[in-house]
CSV table of C-alpha atoms in Angstrom, one decimal:
chain,number,residue,atom,x,y,z
A,5,MET,CA,42.3,-43.1,-61.3
A,6,ASP,CA,40.0,-44.2,-58.4
A,7,ASP,CA,36.5,-45.3,-59.7
A,8,ARG,CA,34.9,-42.8,-57.5
A,9,THR,CA,36.7,-39.9,-59.1
A,10,PRO,CA,34.1,-37.2,-59.8
A,11,VAL,CA,33.7,-36.0,-63.3
A,12,LEU,CA,31.5,-33.6,-65.1
A,13,ILE,CA,30.0,-35.4,-68.1
A,14,GLY,CA,27.4,-33.0,-69.6
A,15,ALA,CA,26.1,-29.5,-69.6
A,16,GLY,CA,23.2,-27.8,-71.1
A,17,GLN,CA,22.0,-24.2,-71.5
A,18,PHE,CA,18.6,-22.7,-72.7
A,19,THR,CA,17.5,-19.1,-73.4
A,20,TYR,CA,14.0,-18.4,-74.1
A,21,ARG,CA,13.2,-15.6,-76.5
A,22,GLY,CA,9.6,-16.2,-77.5
A,23,GLU,CA,6.4,-14.5,-76.4
A,24,PRO,CA,6.0,-14.0,-72.7
A,25,GLN,CA,2.4,-15.3,-72.5
A,26,VAL,CA,3.6,-18.8,-73.6
A,27,SER,CA,6.9,-18.8,-71.8
A,28,PRO,CA,8.0,-22.0,-70.0
A,29,ALA,CA,7.2,-22.5,-66.4
A,30,PRO,CA,10.1,-22.8,-64.0
A,31,THR,CA,10.0,-26.6,-63.9
A,32,GLN,CA,10.0,-26.7,-67.6
A,33,LEU,CA,13.1,-24.4,-67.8
A,34,LEU,CA,14.9,-26.8,-65.5
A,35,LYS,CA,13.9,-29.9,-67.5
A,36,ILE,CA,15.1,-28.4,-70.8
A,37,ALA,CA,18.4,-27.6,-69.3
A,38,ALA,CA,18.6,-31.1,-67.7
A,39,LEU,CA,17.7,-32.8,-71.0
A,40,ALA,CA,20.3,-30.7,-72.9
A,41,ALA,CA,22.9,-31.8,-70.4
A,42,ALA,CA,21.9,-35.5,-71.0
A,43,ARG,CA,22.2,-35.1,-74.7
A,44,ASP,CA,25.6,-33.3,-74.3
A,45,ALA,CA,26.7,-36.5,-72.3
A,46,GLY,CA,25.2,-38.8,-74.8
A,47,LEU,CA,22.5,-40.1,-72.4
A,48,SER,CA,19.0,-41.0,-73.1
A,49,GLU,CA,16.0,-39.6,-71.1
A,50,ALA,CA,15.7,-42.9,-69.5
A,51,GLN,CA,19.4,-42.8,-68.3
A,52,LEU,CA,18.8,-39.2,-67.0
A,53,ALA,CA,16.0,-40.6,-64.8
A,54,ARG,CA,18.5,-42.7,-63.0
A,55,ILE,CA,20.1,-39.7,-61.1
A,56,ASP,CA,20.5,-40.5,-57.5
A,57,SER,CA,21.2,-36.9,-56.5
A,58,LEU,CA,19.6,-33.6,-57.5
A,59,ALA,CA,20.5,-30.0,-56.5
A,60,VAL,CA,18.4,-27.1,-57.8
A,61,VAL,CA,19.6,-23.6,-57.5
A,62,GLY,CA,17.3,-21.3,-55.6
A,63,PHE,CA,15.0,-18.9,-57.6
A,64,THR,CA,15.3,-15.2,-57.0
A,65,VAL,CA,11.7,-14.9,-56.0
A,66,ASP,CA,12.4,-17.1,-53.0
A,67,ALA,CA,15.1,-14.7,-51.6
A,68,PRO,CA,14.4,-13.7,-47.8
A,69,GLY,CA,11.7,-11.1,-47.8
A,70,GLY,CA,11.1,-11.4,-51.5
A,71,GLY,CA,7.7,-13.1,-51.2
A,72,ARG,CA,6.1,-15.3,-53.8
A,73,ALA,CA,5.6,-12.8,-56.6
A,74,THR,CA,4.9,-15.5,-59.2
A,75,PRO,CA,3.5,-18.9,-58.9
A,76,HIS,CA,6.0,-21.8,-59.0
A,77,SER,CA,6.6,-25.0,-57.3
A,78,THR,CA,6.8,-25.0,-53.5
A,79,ASN,CA,9.5,-27.9,-53.9
A,80,PRO,CA,11.5,-27.3,-57.1
A,81,PRO,CA,13.7,-30.5,-56.8
A,82,THR,CA,10.5,-32.8,-56.3
A,83,SER,CA,8.7,-31.1,-59.2
A,84,LEU,CA,11.8,-31.5,-61.4
A,85,ALA,CA,12.4,-35.1,-60.4
A,86,ARG,CA,8.6,-35.9,-61.1
A,87,ALA,CA,9.0,-34.2,-64.6
A,88,LEU,CA,12.1,-36.4,-65.3
A,89,GLY,CA,10.7,-39.6,-63.9
A,90,ALA,CA,13.5,-39.7,-61.4
A,91,ALA,CA,13.5,-40.7,-57.8
A,92,PRO,CA,16.8,-39.2,-56.3
A,93,ASP,CA,17.9,-40.4,-52.9
A,94,TRP,CA,19.4,-36.9,-52.1
A,95,SER,CA,17.7,-33.7,-53.4
A,96,VAL,CA,18.3,-30.2,-52.2
A,97,TYR,CA,17.3,-26.6,-53.0
A,98,SER,CA,19.9,-23.9,-52.4
A,99,HIS,CA,19.5,-20.8,-50.4
A,100,MET,CA,20.3,-17.5,-52.2
A,101,GLY,CA,23.6,-16.5,-53.8
A,102,GLY,CA,25.3,-16.4,-57.0
A,103,ASN,CA,27.9,-18.7,-55.6
A,104,SER,CA,25.4,-21.5,-55.5
A,105,PRO,CA,26.1,-23.4,-58.8
A,106,GLN,CA,29.9,-23.7,-58.0
A,107,GLN,CA,29.3,-24.5,-54.5
A,108,LEU,CA,26.7,-27.2,-55.4
A,109,ILE,CA,29.2,-28.8,-57.8
A,110,ASN,CA,31.8,-28.7,-55.1
A,111,VAL,CA,29.5,-30.4,-52.8
A,112,LEU,CA,28.3,-33.0,-55.4
A,113,CYS,CA,31.9,-33.9,-56.3
A,114,GLU,CA,32.6,-34.4,-52.7
A,115,ARG,CA,29.7,-36.8,-52.4
A,116,VAL,CA,30.8,-38.7,-55.5
A,117,ALA,CA,34.4,-39.0,-54.0
A,118,ARG,CA,32.9,-40.4,-50.8
A,119,GLY,CA,30.7,-43.0,-52.6
A,120,GLU,CA,27.4,-41.3,-51.7
A,121,THR,CA,26.5,-40.2,-55.3
A,122,SER,CA,27.1,-42.0,-58.5
A,123,LEU,CA,25.0,-39.8,-61.0
A,124,GLY,CA,23.9,-36.4,-60.0
A,125,LEU,CA,22.4,-33.3,-61.7
A,126,VAL,CA,22.8,-29.6,-60.6
A,127,VAL,CA,20.5,-27.2,-62.3
A,128,GLY,CA,18.9,-23.8,-62.2
A,129,CYS,CA,17.0,-21.2,-64.0
A,130,GLU,CA,15.5,-17.7,-63.9
A,131,PHE,CA,12.1,-16.7,-65.2
A,132,LEU,CA,11.7,-13.1,-64.3
A,133,GLY,CA,11.9,-11.8,-67.9
A,134,SER,CA,8.6,-13.3,-69.0
A,135,ALA,CA,7.1,-13.5,-65.5
A,136,THR,CA,7.4,-9.7,-65.1
A,137,LYS,CA,5.9,-9.2,-68.5
A,138,ARG,CA,3.1,-11.6,-67.7
A,139,MET,CA,2.3,-9.7,-64.5
A,140,THR,CA,2.4,-6.1,-66.0
A,141,ARG,CA,0.5,-7.2,-69.1
A,142,GLY,CA,-2.2,-9.2,-67.4
A,143,PHE,CA,-1.3,-12.5,-69.2
A,144,GLY,CA,-1.5,-14.7,-66.0
A,145,PHE,CA,0.1,-18.0,-65.2
A,146,ASP,CA,-2.7,-20.4,-65.8
A,147,ASP,CA,-0.6,-22.5,-68.2
A,148,TRP,CA,2.3,-23.1,-65.6
A,149,ASN,CA,0.5,-25.8,-63.6
A,150,GLU,CA,3.3,-25.8,-61.0
A,151,ASP,CA,3.0,-28.0,-57.9
A,152,GLN,CA,2.1,-25.6,-55.1
A,153,GLU,CA,1.4,-27.8,-52.1
A,154,LEU,CA,4.5,-30.0,-51.8
A,155,PRO,CA,6.5,-30.3,-48.6
A,156,ALA,CA,9.2,-27.8,-48.1
A,157,PRO,CA,12.6,-29.0,-49.7
A,158,GLU,CA,15.8,-29.6,-47.9
A,159,ARG,CA,17.8,-26.5,-48.2
A,160,ILE,CA,21.5,-26.1,-48.7
A,161,GLY,CA,23.8,-23.1,-48.1
A,162,ASP,CA,23.7,-20.3,-45.7
A,163,PRO,CA,20.2,-18.9,-45.2
A,164,ARG,CA,21.2,-15.5,-43.7
A,165,PRO,CA,19.9,-12.4,-45.7
A,166,GLY,CA,22.5,-10.3,-47.4
A,167,ALA,CA,22.0,-7.1,-45.1
A,168,THR,CA,20.9,-6.4,-41.6
A,169,PRO,CA,17.6,-4.6,-41.0
A,170,TYR,CA,19.6,-1.4,-40.2
A,171,GLU,CA,21.5,-1.6,-43.6
A,172,ALA,CA,18.3,-2.6,-45.5
A,173,ARG,CA,16.5,0.5,-44.1
A,174,HIS,CA,19.1,2.4,-45.8
A,175,GLY,CA,19.0,0.6,-49.2
A,176,LEU,CA,21.7,-1.8,-48.8
A,177,GLY,CA,19.6,-4.8,-49.4
A,178,ARG,CA,19.7,-4.1,-53.1
A,179,PRO,CA,22.6,-5.1,-55.3
A,180,ILE,CA,22.2,-1.9,-57.5
A,181,ASN,CA,22.6,0.2,-54.4
A,182,THR,CA,25.3,-1.7,-52.6
A,183,TYR,CA,28.0,-2.6,-55.3
A,184,PRO,CA,28.4,1.1,-56.2
A,185,LEU,CA,29.7,1.6,-52.7
A,186,PHE,CA,32.6,-0.8,-53.5
A,187,GLU,CA,33.2,0.8,-56.8
A,188,ASN,CA,33.6,4.3,-55.4
A,189,ALA,CA,35.7,3.1,-52.5
A,190,LEU,CA,38.1,1.3,-54.9
A,191,ARG,CA,38.3,4.5,-57.2
A,192,ALA,CA,39.3,6.6,-54.1
A,193,ARG,CA,41.7,4.2,-52.8
A,194,ASP,CA,43.5,4.3,-56.2
A,195,GLY,CA,43.3,8.1,-56.5
A,196,ARG,CA,41.7,8.0,-59.9
A,197,SER,CA,39.6,10.9,-61.1
A,198,ILE,CA,35.7,10.2,-61.6
A,199,PRO,CA,36.2,10.7,-65.5
A,200,ASP,CA,39.3,8.4,-65.6
A,201,HIS,CA,37.6,5.8,-63.5
A,202,GLN,CA,34.5,5.8,-65.7
A,203,ALA,CA,36.7,5.2,-68.8
A,204,ARG,CA,38.3,2.3,-67.0
A,205,MET,CA,35.1,0.7,-66.4
A,206,GLY,CA,34.0,1.0,-69.9
A,207,ALA,CA,37.5,-0.4,-71.1
A,208,LEU,CA,37.0,-3.2,-68.7
A,209,PHE,CA,33.5,-4.2,-69.8
A,210,ALA,CA,33.7,-3.5,-73.6
A,211,PRO,CA,35.7,-6.9,-74.3
A,212,PHE,CA,32.9,-8.7,-72.3
A,213,THR,CA,30.2,-7.3,-74.8
A,214,GLU,CA,32.3,-8.7,-77.7
A,215,VAL,CA,32.2,-12.2,-76.0
A,216,ALA,CA,28.5,-11.9,-75.5
A,217,ALA,CA,28.0,-11.0,-79.1
A,218,ARG,CA,29.6,-14.4,-80.1
A,219,ASN,CA,27.6,-16.3,-77.5
A,220,PRO,CA,24.5,-18.0,-79.0
A,221,GLU,CA,22.8,-18.1,-75.5
A,222,ALA,CA,23.6,-14.4,-74.5
A,223,TRP,CA,20.6,-12.3,-73.6
A,224,PHE,CA,22.2,-9.2,-75.2
A,225,PRO,CA,24.5,-10.4,-78.0
A,226,ILE,CA,25.5,-6.8,-78.8
A,227,ALA,CA,29.1,-5.5,-78.9
A,228,ARG,CA,29.4,-2.1,-77.5
A,229,SER,CA,32.3,0.5,-77.2
A,230,ALA,CA,33.9,1.6,-73.9
A,231,ASP,CA,32.3,5.0,-74.3
A,232,GLU,CA,28.9,3.6,-75.1
A,233,LEU,CA,28.9,1.6,-71.9
A,234,VAL,CA,29.6,4.7,-69.6
A,235,THR,CA,27.9,7.5,-71.4
A,236,VAL,CA,24.7,8.5,-70.0
A,237,THR,CA,21.8,8.6,-72.6
A,238,ASP,CA,18.1,7.9,-72.6
A,239,ARG,CA,18.7,4.2,-73.3
A,240,ASN,CA,21.6,4.1,-70.7
A,241,ARG,CA,20.5,6.1,-67.7
A,242,MET,CA,22.5,6.2,-64.4
A,243,VAL,CA,21.3,3.7,-62.0
A,244,GLY,CA,23.5,3.9,-58.9
A,245,PHE,CA,26.5,6.1,-59.4
A,246,PRO,CA,29.0,5.3,-61.0
A,247,TYR,CA,27.1,2.6,-62.8
A,248,THR,CA,25.0,3.2,-65.9
A,249,LYS,CA,22.3,0.7,-66.9
A,250,TYR,CA,24.8,-1.0,-69.3
A,251,LEU,CA,27.2,-1.8,-66.3
A,252,ASN,CA,24.5,-3.5,-64.3
A,253,ALA,CA,23.7,-7.4,-64.2
A,254,ILE,CA,20.3,-7.8,-65.9
A,255,MET,CA,18.1,-10.4,-63.8
A,256,ASP,CA,14.9,-10.1,-66.0
A,257,VAL,CA,15.8,-13.1,-68.3
A,258,ASP,CA,14.5,-16.5,-69.1
A,259,GLN,CA,17.5,-18.8,-68.9
A,260,SER,CA,18.4,-22.1,-67.6
A,261,ALA,CA,21.5,-24.2,-67.3
A,262,GLY,CA,22.5,-27.5,-65.7
A,263,VAL,CA,25.5,-29.8,-65.3
A,264,LEU,CA,25.7,-33.7,-64.8
A,265,VAL,CA,28.2,-35.1,-62.4
A,266,ALA,CA,29.2,-38.6,-62.1
A,267,SER,CA,31.6,-41.0,-60.7
A,268,LEU,CA,34.3,-42.2,-63.2
A,269,ALA,CA,32.9,-45.7,-63.0
A,270,LYS,CA,29.4,-44.6,-63.6
A,271,ALA,CA,30.4,-42.4,-66.6
A,272,ARG,CA,32.1,-45.4,-68.2
A,273,GLU,CA,29.2,-47.7,-67.4
A,274,LEU,CA,26.9,-45.2,-69.1
A,275,GLY,CA,29.1,-45.1,-72.2
A,276,VAL,CA,30.0,-41.4,-71.9
A,277,ALA,CA,32.8,-40.7,-74.4
A,278,GLU,CA,36.2,-40.2,-72.7
A,279,ASP,CA,36.7,-36.9,-74.7
A,280,GLN,CA,33.6,-35.5,-72.9
A,281,LEU,CA,34.9,-35.9,-69.5
A,282,VAL,CA,35.8,-32.7,-67.5
A,283,TYR,CA,37.4,-32.9,-64.0
A,284,LEU,CA,37.1,-30.5,-61.1
A,285,HIS,CA,40.7,-30.3,-60.1
A,286,GLY,CA,40.4,-27.8,-57.3
A,287,CYS,CA,37.6,-26.0,-55.4
A,288,ALA,CA,37.1,-23.9,-52.3
A,289,ASP,CA,34.2,-22.1,-50.6
A,290,ALA,CA,34.1,-19.2,-48.0
A,291,ALA,CA,32.3,-15.9,-47.2
A,292,ASP,CA,33.7,-12.6,-46.2
A,293,LEU,CA,32.6,-10.9,-43.0
A,294,TRP,CA,29.0,-11.4,-43.7
A,295,TYR,CA,27.3,-7.9,-43.6
A,296,PRO,CA,28.6,-5.1,-45.7
A,297,LEU,CA,29.1,-2.7,-42.7
A,298,ASP,CA,31.3,-5.3,-41.1
A,299,ARG,CA,33.9,-5.4,-43.9
A,300,GLN,CA,37.3,-4.4,-43.2
A,301,ASN,CA,37.1,-2.0,-46.1
A,302,PHE,CA,35.2,-1.7,-49.4
A,303,HIS,CA,37.9,-2.4,-51.9
A,304,SER,CA,39.0,-6.0,-51.1
A,305,SER,CA,37.8,-9.5,-50.6
A,306,PRO,CA,39.7,-11.9,-48.5
A,307,ALA,CA,37.3,-14.7,-49.4
A,308,MET,CA,38.1,-14.2,-53.1
A,309,ARG,CA,41.8,-14.3,-52.4
A,310,LEU,CA,41.8,-17.4,-50.2
A,311,THR,CA,39.3,-19.4,-52.2
A,312,GLY,CA,41.3,-18.8,-55.4
A,313,ALA,CA,44.5,-19.8,-53.6
A,314,ARG,CA,43.0,-22.9,-52.1
A,315,ALA,CA,41.5,-24.0,-55.4
A,316,LEU,CA,44.8,-23.7,-57.3
A,317,GLU,CA,46.6,-25.3,-54.4
A,318,MET,CA,44.2,-28.3,-54.5
A,319,ALA,CA,44.7,-28.6,-58.3
A,320,GLY,CA,48.4,-28.5,-57.8
A,321,ILE,CA,48.9,-25.7,-60.4
A,322,GLY,CA,49.6,-21.9,-60.3
A,323,LEU,CA,47.8,-19.1,-61.9
A,324,SER,CA,50.1,-19.1,-64.9
A,325,ASP,CA,48.9,-22.5,-65.7
A,326,ILE,CA,45.3,-21.3,-66.1
A,327,GLY,CA,44.3,-21.0,-69.8
A,328,ILE,CA,40.6,-20.0,-69.6
A,329,ILE,CA,39.1,-17.6,-67.0
A,330,ASP,CA,35.5,-16.6,-66.1
A,331,LEU,CA,35.3,-14.2,-63.3
A,332,TYR,CA,32.0,-13.4,-61.8
A,333,SER,CA,30.9,-10.2,-63.3
A,334,CYS,CA,27.6,-8.8,-61.8
A,335,PHE,CA,29.2,-5.2,-61.8
A,336,PRO,CA,32.7,-4.0,-62.7
A,337,VAL,CA,33.9,-3.9,-59.1
A,338,ALA,CA,33.3,-7.6,-58.8
A,339,VAL,CA,35.8,-8.3,-61.6
A,340,GLU,CA,38.2,-5.5,-60.5
A,341,ILE,CA,38.4,-6.9,-56.8
A,342,GLY,CA,38.3,-10.5,-58.1
A,343,ALA,CA,41.3,-9.9,-60.5
A,344,GLU,CA,43.2,-8.1,-57.9
A,345,GLU,CA,42.8,-10.8,-55.3
A,346,LEU,CA,43.7,-13.5,-57.7
A,347,GLY,CA,46.6,-11.5,-59.2
A,348,LEU,CA,45.3,-11.0,-62.6
A,349,ALA,CA,45.5,-7.9,-64.8
A,350,LEU,CA,42.3,-6.4,-66.0
A,351,ASP,CA,43.6,-6.6,-69.6
A,352,ASP,CA,44.9,-10.1,-69.1
A,353,PRO,CA,45.3,-11.6,-72.7
A,354,ARG,CA,43.4,-14.7,-71.7
A,355,GLY,CA,40.3,-12.7,-71.2
A,356,LEU,CA,38.2,-12.6,-68.0
A,357,THR,CA,34.9,-14.1,-69.2
A,358,VAL,CA,33.8,-17.0,-71.4
A,359,THR,CA,30.0,-16.0,-71.6
A,360,GLY,CA,30.1,-12.3,-71.8
A,361,GLY,CA,29.1,-11.7,-68.2
A,362,LEU,CA,25.9,-11.0,-66.3
A,363,PRO,CA,25.2,-7.6,-67.9
A,364,TYR,CA,25.4,-9.0,-71.4
A,365,ALA,CA,25.2,-12.8,-71.4
A,366,GLY,CA,22.4,-12.5,-68.8
A,367,GLY,CA,22.2,-12.5,-65.0
A,368,PRO,CA,19.8,-15.4,-64.3
A,369,GLY,CA,19.3,-14.8,-60.6
A,370,ASN,CA,21.6,-17.2,-58.6
A,371,ASN,CA,22.4,-19.4,-61.5
A,372,TYR,CA,24.8,-17.4,-63.8
A,373,ALA,CA,27.9,-19.4,-62.9
A,374,MET,CA,26.1,-22.6,-64.1
A,375,HIS,CA,26.3,-21.0,-67.5
A,376,SER,CA,30.0,-20.2,-67.0
A,377,ILE,CA,30.6,-23.8,-66.2
A,378,ALA,CA,28.7,-25.1,-69.2
A,379,VAL,CA,30.8,-22.9,-71.5
A,380,MET,CA,33.9,-23.7,-69.7
A,381,MET,CA,33.3,-27.4,-70.4
A,382,GLN,CA,33.0,-26.6,-74.1
A,383,ARG,CA,36.0,-24.5,-74.1
A,384,LEU,CA,38.2,-27.2,-72.3
A,385,ARG,CA,36.9,-30.0,-74.5
A,386,ALA,CA,38.4,-27.9,-77.4
A,387,ALA,CA,41.6,-27.2,-75.6
A,388,ARG,CA,42.3,-30.5,-73.7
A,389,GLU,CA,45.5,-29.5,-72.1
A,390,ASP,CA,44.2,-26.2,-70.6
A,391,TYR,CA,43.0,-25.6,-67.1
A,392,GLY,CA,40.0,-23.3,-66.5
A,393,LEU,CA,39.1,-21.0,-63.6
A,394,VAL,CA,35.5,-20.2,-62.6
A,395,THR,CA,34.7,-17.8,-59.7
A,396,ALA,CA,31.1,-17.4,-58.3
A,397,ASN,CA,30.0,-14.6,-55.9
A,398,GLY,CA,26.9,-14.4,-53.8
A,399,TRP,CA,25.1,-11.4,-52.1
A,400,PHE,CA,27.4,-8.3,-51.9
A,401,LEU,CA,30.8,-9.7,-52.5
A,402,THR,CA,29.9,-11.9,-49.6
A,403,LYS,CA,29.9,-15.6,-50.5
A,404,GLN,CA,32.8,-16.9,-52.8
A,405,SER,CA,33.1,-20.3,-54.5
A,406,THR,CA,35.8,-21.2,-56.9
A,407,GLY,CA,36.5,-24.1,-59.2
A,408,VAL,CA,39.5,-25.2,-61.3
A,409,TYR,CA,38.7,-27.5,-64.2
A,410,SER,CA,40.4,-29.4,-66.9
A,411,CYS,CA,40.1,-32.5,-69.3
A,412,ARG,CA,43.4,-33.6,-67.9
A,413,PRO,CA,42.8,-36.6,-65.4
A,414,PRO,CA,43.7,-35.6,-62.0
A,415,LYS,CA,46.9,-36.9,-60.6
A,416,THR,CA,45.6,-37.1,-56.9
A,417,PRO,CA,42.3,-38.2,-55.3
A,418,PHE,CA,39.6,-35.7,-55.0
A,419,GLU,CA,39.6,-34.2,-51.5
A,420,ARG,CA,37.6,-31.1,-50.8
A,421,GLN,CA,38.9,-29.0,-47.7
A,422,ASP,CA,36.3,-28.3,-45.1
A,423,PRO,CA,35.3,-24.8,-45.8
A,424,ALA,CA,35.5,-24.1,-42.1
A,425,VAL,CA,39.2,-24.0,-42.5
A,426,ILE,CA,39.2,-20.7,-44.5
A,427,GLN,CA,36.1,-19.4,-42.8
A,428,ARG,CA,37.7,-19.4,-39.4
A,429,GLU,CA,40.6,-17.2,-40.8
A,430,ILE,CA,38.3,-14.8,-42.3
A,431,ASP,CA,36.0,-14.6,-39.3
A,432,ALA,CA,39.0,-13.7,-37.1
A,433,LEU,CA,39.8,-10.7,-39.2
A,434,PRO,CA,39.4,-7.2,-37.3
A,435,HIS,CA,36.6,-5.0,-38.4
A,436,PRO,CA,35.1,-1.6,-37.4
A,437,VAL,CA,32.6,-1.1,-34.7
A,438,VAL,CA,29.2,-0.2,-36.2
A,439,THR,CA,26.7,2.3,-34.7
A,440,GLU,CA,23.0,2.5,-35.7
A,441,THR,CA,22.6,6.0,-33.9
A,442,PRO,CA,25.6,8.2,-35.1
A,443,GLN,CA,25.5,11.9,-34.0
A,444,GLY,CA,27.7,14.7,-34.8
A,445,ARG,CA,30.8,15.3,-37.1
A,446,ALA,CA,31.6,12.6,-39.5
A,447,VAL,CA,33.5,11.6,-42.6
A,448,ILE,CA,32.4,9.8,-45.9
A,449,GLU,CA,34.1,6.4,-46.2
A,450,THR,CA,32.2,5.6,-49.4
A,451,TYR,CA,28.8,6.5,-51.0
A,452,THR,CA,26.6,6.3,-54.0
A,453,VAL,CA,23.8,8.3,-55.4
A,454,VAL,CA,20.7,6.2,-56.6
A,455,HIS,CA,18.7,7.2,-59.7
A,456,GLY,CA,15.2,6.3,-60.7
A,457,ARG,CA,13.9,6.5,-64.3
A,458,GLU,CA,12.9,10.2,-63.7
A,459,GLY,CA,16.3,11.3,-62.0
A,460,TYR,CA,17.7,11.4,-58.5
A,461,LEU,CA,16.2,9.3,-55.8
A,462,MET,CA,18.7,9.6,-52.8
A,463,GLY,CA,22.2,9.5,-51.7
A,464,ILE,CA,23.6,6.6,-49.5
A,465,VAL,CA,26.7,7.3,-47.5
A,466,VAL,CA,28.8,4.9,-45.3
A,467,GLY,CA,30.8,6.9,-43.0
A,468,ARG,CA,32.8,7.0,-39.7
A,469,ASP,CA,31.9,9.2,-36.8
A,470,GLU,CA,34.4,11.0,-34.5
A,471,ALA,CA,35.0,7.7,-32.6
A,472,ASP,CA,35.8,5.9,-35.9
A,473,ARG,CA,32.6,3.9,-35.7
A,474,ARG,CA,31.0,3.0,-39.1
A,475,PHE,CA,27.5,4.0,-39.9
A,476,VAL,CA,25.1,4.2,-43.0
A,477,ALA,CA,22.9,7.1,-43.6
A,478,HIS,CA,21.0,9.0,-46.4
A,479,THR,CA,21.9,12.3,-47.5
A,480,PRO,CA,19.3,15.2,-48.1
A,481,ALA,CA,17.3,14.7,-51.3
A,482,ASP,CA,18.4,18.2,-52.6
A,483,PRO,CA,19.5,17.8,-56.2
A,484,ALA,CA,22.3,20.2,-55.6
A,485,VAL,CA,23.7,17.9,-52.9
A,486,LEU,CA,23.4,14.7,-55.1
A,487,GLU,CA,24.9,16.4,-58.1
A,488,SER,CA,27.9,17.5,-56.1
A,489,LEU,CA,28.5,14.0,-54.9
A,490,GLU,CA,28.7,12.8,-58.5
A,491,ALA,CA,30.7,15.9,-59.7
A,492,VAL,CA,33.7,15.6,-57.3
A,493,GLU,CA,35.4,12.9,-55.3
A,494,SER,CA,33.4,12.7,-52.1
A,495,VAL,CA,35.2,9.8,-50.1
A,496,GLY,CA,36.8,11.9,-47.3
A,497,ARG,CA,34.3,14.6,-47.4
A,498,THR,CA,33.1,15.8,-44.1
A,499,GLY,CA,29.7,16.7,-42.6
A,500,ARG,CA,27.2,16.1,-39.9
A,501,VAL,CA,25.2,13.0,-39.2
A,502,GLY,CA,22.2,12.4,-36.9
A,503,PRO,CA,18.7,10.9,-37.0
A,504,ALA,CA,16.5,11.8,-40.0
A,505,PRO,CA,13.3,13.7,-39.3
A,506,GLU,CA,11.1,10.7,-39.8
A,507,GLY,CA,13.3,8.8,-37.3
A,508,GLN,CA,13.8,5.6,-39.3
A,509,ARG,CA,17.1,6.5,-40.9
A,510,ASN,CA,20.2,8.5,-40.4
A,511,LEU,CA,20.8,11.6,-42.3
A,512,PHE,CA,24.3,12.8,-43.3
A,513,VAL,CA,24.5,16.5,-44.4
A,514,PRO,CA,27.8,17.1,-46.3
A,515,ASP,CA,29.8,20.2,-45.7
């Protein structure tokens, strides 16, 4: 192999379960994961400090429009480098998206193959679990001592928000409102009844809970039955129809994970054991038509299909050669569509998660896939002839990054395809005309009913007007209307749409 062959040499994870008033600050969480990755590679802290490249996954609180809800570093890569005693030549902070860990590893491996990086760290964390408790219980953040006045970091990734202002006014800026739209569209396409589809989702995620129960880093290491996952109870309320709480990714966690990437020459120079080396054989990155209302439909993902196919093609293998799988799993529909686009059965005997998934292993903001990759490395070291597949998803089935890994040495030089190749193909896809001012008769294309802790909040409808233009609207807040949307299949239901009385939103009144 070429000395510049990129190789993953170490991975570390950390889950904080202590009292919130003494929880680690964000930079501490990052450092703990970085040190764990170094130990996994057999490196000392002094050797870790020699990294020449550093990529930090963006914190959820830095999402567009999110504001700075909790104090933390204004430049996380610089703060972490200081904490490690490192002075990397290249350091970046990612924009938002759960695809970021895989995308950053793809980029870093490309840098290694080009001779631009010899030893790099990719790391991320989430701290909303304790931060939320600190704020609500009045503990404060005096012990965090985070750098607040550093120059802004260099950013990497796509900075666009996940929804347009029009979509956001109608609630599509929140994952818990938007992913149910995809789920209900998928159910309607397949012609399943609502009870049958609820049972299907429970059967899909029950095995995920069993994997989480065996995962020492899982936030909820509890095995649950299929019925338990989908039955509405006081502890498992409906959140966004058809998703109960147990089917939702949980972001209020304190978790961190990181991966060390090196050139083969640097790994050997550092004395990393050969049986620790894991290679990225294939990778790809692309985004679907960016905003939800622009999608061709709400039950497919060309980006998932094309990035999966490209990663396997780059690796020189087929799906049948994959032995270990982790599909991004923020909500059931992400797994359902991901499996369909890749050609996997939902009951594939290989399983579809190595961690337990975001609702159970934990959904640490944009960094979940780093945990997937860390566990994948462990699994592959124990099954050295296997290949592993990791998918990572950002925003609303929008950004997709895929990786194929193995301990087998690659047979060809690492050459990442320019993501623009796939992106041009996706961007050329036809899509509906969107109207922000629909008026008159219309039909529901997909929908959801949003619940609060005390009951119904609102209905959200994506529909088509008589000119076949797509729109988004709310429904009346009448409990009878909202109950009817959950009682019978409402995709295809007709009604009238127009401006809501307050003038800021559209209102769809079903027949």
